[in-house]
Amino acid sequence: RRRVLVAVDGPSGSGKSSVSREVARRSGLAYLDTGAMYRAACWAALRDGVDVTDPVAAAVVARAVTLDLSTDPDHERVAVDGVDVTAGPDGIRGERVTSAVSAFAAHPGVREELRARQRDVMDAAPDGCIAEGRDITTVVAPDADVRVLLTADADARVERRRAQVVESGSGDAVEVVDVRAGVVGRDAADSRVTSFLSAADGVVTLDSSALTFEQTVQAVLRLVREVQ
Ligand code: C5P
């Protein structure tokens, strides 16, 4: 098997995390959730009482924080300065971080720091890595062996995000209207900073609206096996 790098981008609720994790599992790759990295650094900013809209203060936090993200697809764990923030209402997928992360992630100083860390994680994976986010196919790893834009229509994404919130125990804000506002609002904010609504040159678009989870995993796996 050849060492391969796989880049997956997509909007909120497109299923890119669960699909990428499963592809990593089945193809022996490390898994990097770059959204979890932005969330974890944002968690540190909120812990420190930093104004997440302040570009200088946000970048200082991003550079100083110690992040520990498991790249084992069978073991999700995110720690910030030694504190496990993987789950729960006060964790990285809770409402507090979710509503602040887009503003935090918009600052060039934050992005420069976290992109460098993401490239380090990818480079350190002996058998290769699948990294997933908003700017992986375009900025973090534009030379990846496989580049996929995973999309889905808004209804499908809202339903997936709602199920995810319930399942992760991150909160009980599972009213569909709230989830829709969150998903649509965050995509609008994020798309002003990163380009994930249309595929860049050489990036394969995979619309999962009418596909099952398994069909989506198979479609990405086929692309990986062509190069692995
Ligand atoms: O993927 P997830 O929804 O967990 O990402 C959380 C946030 O992190 C996004 O809303 C976006 O603001 C930011 N992000 C980013 N670039 C990435 C991944 C995530 O700006 N590559």
Short mmCIF file of N, CA, C and O and ligand atoms in Angstrom, two decimals, residues 16 34-35 38-39 93 101-102 105 111 132-136 161 186 190, ligand 1:
data_model
loop_
_atom_site.label_atom_id
_atom_site.label_comp_id
_atom_site.label_asym_id
_atom_site.label_seq_id
_atom_site.Cartn_x
_atom_site.Cartn_y
_atom_site.Cartn_z
N LYS A 16 -19.33 14.87 6.48
CA LYS A 16 -17.91 14.67 6.18
C LYS A 16 -17.13 14.06 7.34
O LYS A 16 -16.23 13.27 7.11
N THR A 34 -10.32 18.73 11.31
CA THR A 34 -9.78 20.08 11.51
C THR A 34 -10.80 21.00 12.18
O THR A 34 -10.41 21.95 12.86
N GLY A 35 -12.08 20.71 12.00
CA GLY A 35 -13.11 21.49 12.69
C GLY A 35 -12.96 21.34 14.20
O GLY A 35 -13.14 22.30 14.96
N TYR A 38 -10.27 23.75 15.34
CA TYR A 38 -10.77 25.13 15.50
C TYR A 38 -11.65 25.24 16.74
O TYR A 38 -11.58 26.21 17.49
N ARG A 39 -12.49 24.23 16.94
CA ARG A 39 -13.38 24.25 18.11
C ARG A 39 -12.57 24.22 19.41
O ARG A 39 -12.89 24.92 20.37
N ARG A 93 -18.34 20.57 21.14
CA ARG A 93 -19.53 20.56 20.28
C ARG A 93 -20.76 21.15 20.97
O ARG A 93 -21.86 21.12 20.43
N VAL A 101 -17.40 29.75 17.21
CA VAL A 101 -16.24 29.25 16.46
C VAL A 101 -16.04 29.93 15.10
O VAL A 101 -14.89 30.16 14.68
N SER A 102 -17.11 30.29 14.41
CA SER A 102 -16.93 30.91 13.09
C SER A 102 -16.19 32.24 13.18
O SER A 102 -15.30 32.53 12.38
N ALA A 105 -12.55 31.47 14.00
CA ALA A 105 -11.82 30.84 12.89
C ALA A 105 -11.60 31.80 11.71
O ALA A 105 -10.88 31.48 10.78
N ARG A 111 -5.87 31.07 11.61
CA ARG A 111 -5.84 30.08 10.54
C ARG A 111 -4.41 29.67 10.19
O ARG A 111 -4.12 28.49 9.97
N GLU A 132 -10.23 16.45 7.16
CA GLU A 132 -11.56 16.91 6.75
C GLU A 132 -11.83 18.28 7.34
O GLU A 132 -11.40 18.57 8.46
N GLY A 133 -12.47 19.16 6.54
CA GLY A 133 -12.74 20.51 7.04
C GLY A 133 -13.40 21.38 5.99
O GLY A 133 -14.35 20.96 5.32
N ARG A 134 -12.89 22.63 5.86
CA ARG A 134 -13.47 23.58 4.91
C ARG A 134 -12.47 24.04 3.86
O ARG A 134 -12.86 24.52 2.81
N ASP A 135 -11.18 23.92 4.19
CA ASP A 135 -10.14 24.45 3.29
C ASP A 135 -9.01 23.45 3.09
O ASP A 135 -7.88 23.83 2.83
N ILE A 136 -9.32 22.17 3.24
CA ILE A 136 -8.28 21.14 3.12
C ILE A 136 -7.93 20.90 1.66
O ILE A 136 -6.76 20.86 1.29
N ARG A 161 -27.33 16.98 11.28
CA ARG A 161 -26.77 17.75 12.39
C ARG A 161 -27.61 17.57 13.65
O ARG A 161 -27.09 17.45 14.75
N ARG A 186 -24.06 29.33 10.20
CA ARG A 186 -22.63 29.03 10.29
C ARG A 186 -22.03 28.87 8.89
O ARG A 186 -20.93 29.35 8.62
N ASP A 190 -19.00 30.99 7.56
CA ASP A 190 -17.77 30.27 7.18
C ASP A 190 -17.43 30.49 5.71
O ASP A 190 -16.26 30.55 5.35
O1 C5P B 1 -16.51 20.95 10.90
P1 C5P B 1 -17.08 21.71 12.09
O2 C5P B 1 -18.49 22.14 11.87
O3 C5P B 1 -16.87 21.02 13.38
O4 C5P B 1 -16.18 23.03 12.14
C1 C5P B 1 -16.33 23.98 13.15
C2 C5P B 1 -15.92 25.35 12.64
O5 C5P B 1 -14.53 25.43 12.44
C3 C5P B 1 -16.54 25.76 11.31
O6 C5P B 1 -17.83 26.32 11.50
C4 C5P B 1 -15.54 26.80 10.79
O7 C5P B 1 -15.79 28.06 11.37
C5 C5P B 1 -14.23 26.28 11.35
N1 C5P B 1 -13.43 25.53 10.37
C6 C5P B 1 -12.65 26.22 9.49
N2 C5P B 1 -11.82 25.56 8.64
C7 C5P B 1 -11.78 24.22 8.64
C8 C5P B 1 -12.60 23.48 9.53
C9 C5P B 1 -13.43 24.17 10.38
O8 C5P B 1 -12.68 27.46 9.47
N3 C5P B 1 -10.93 23.58 7.82
#
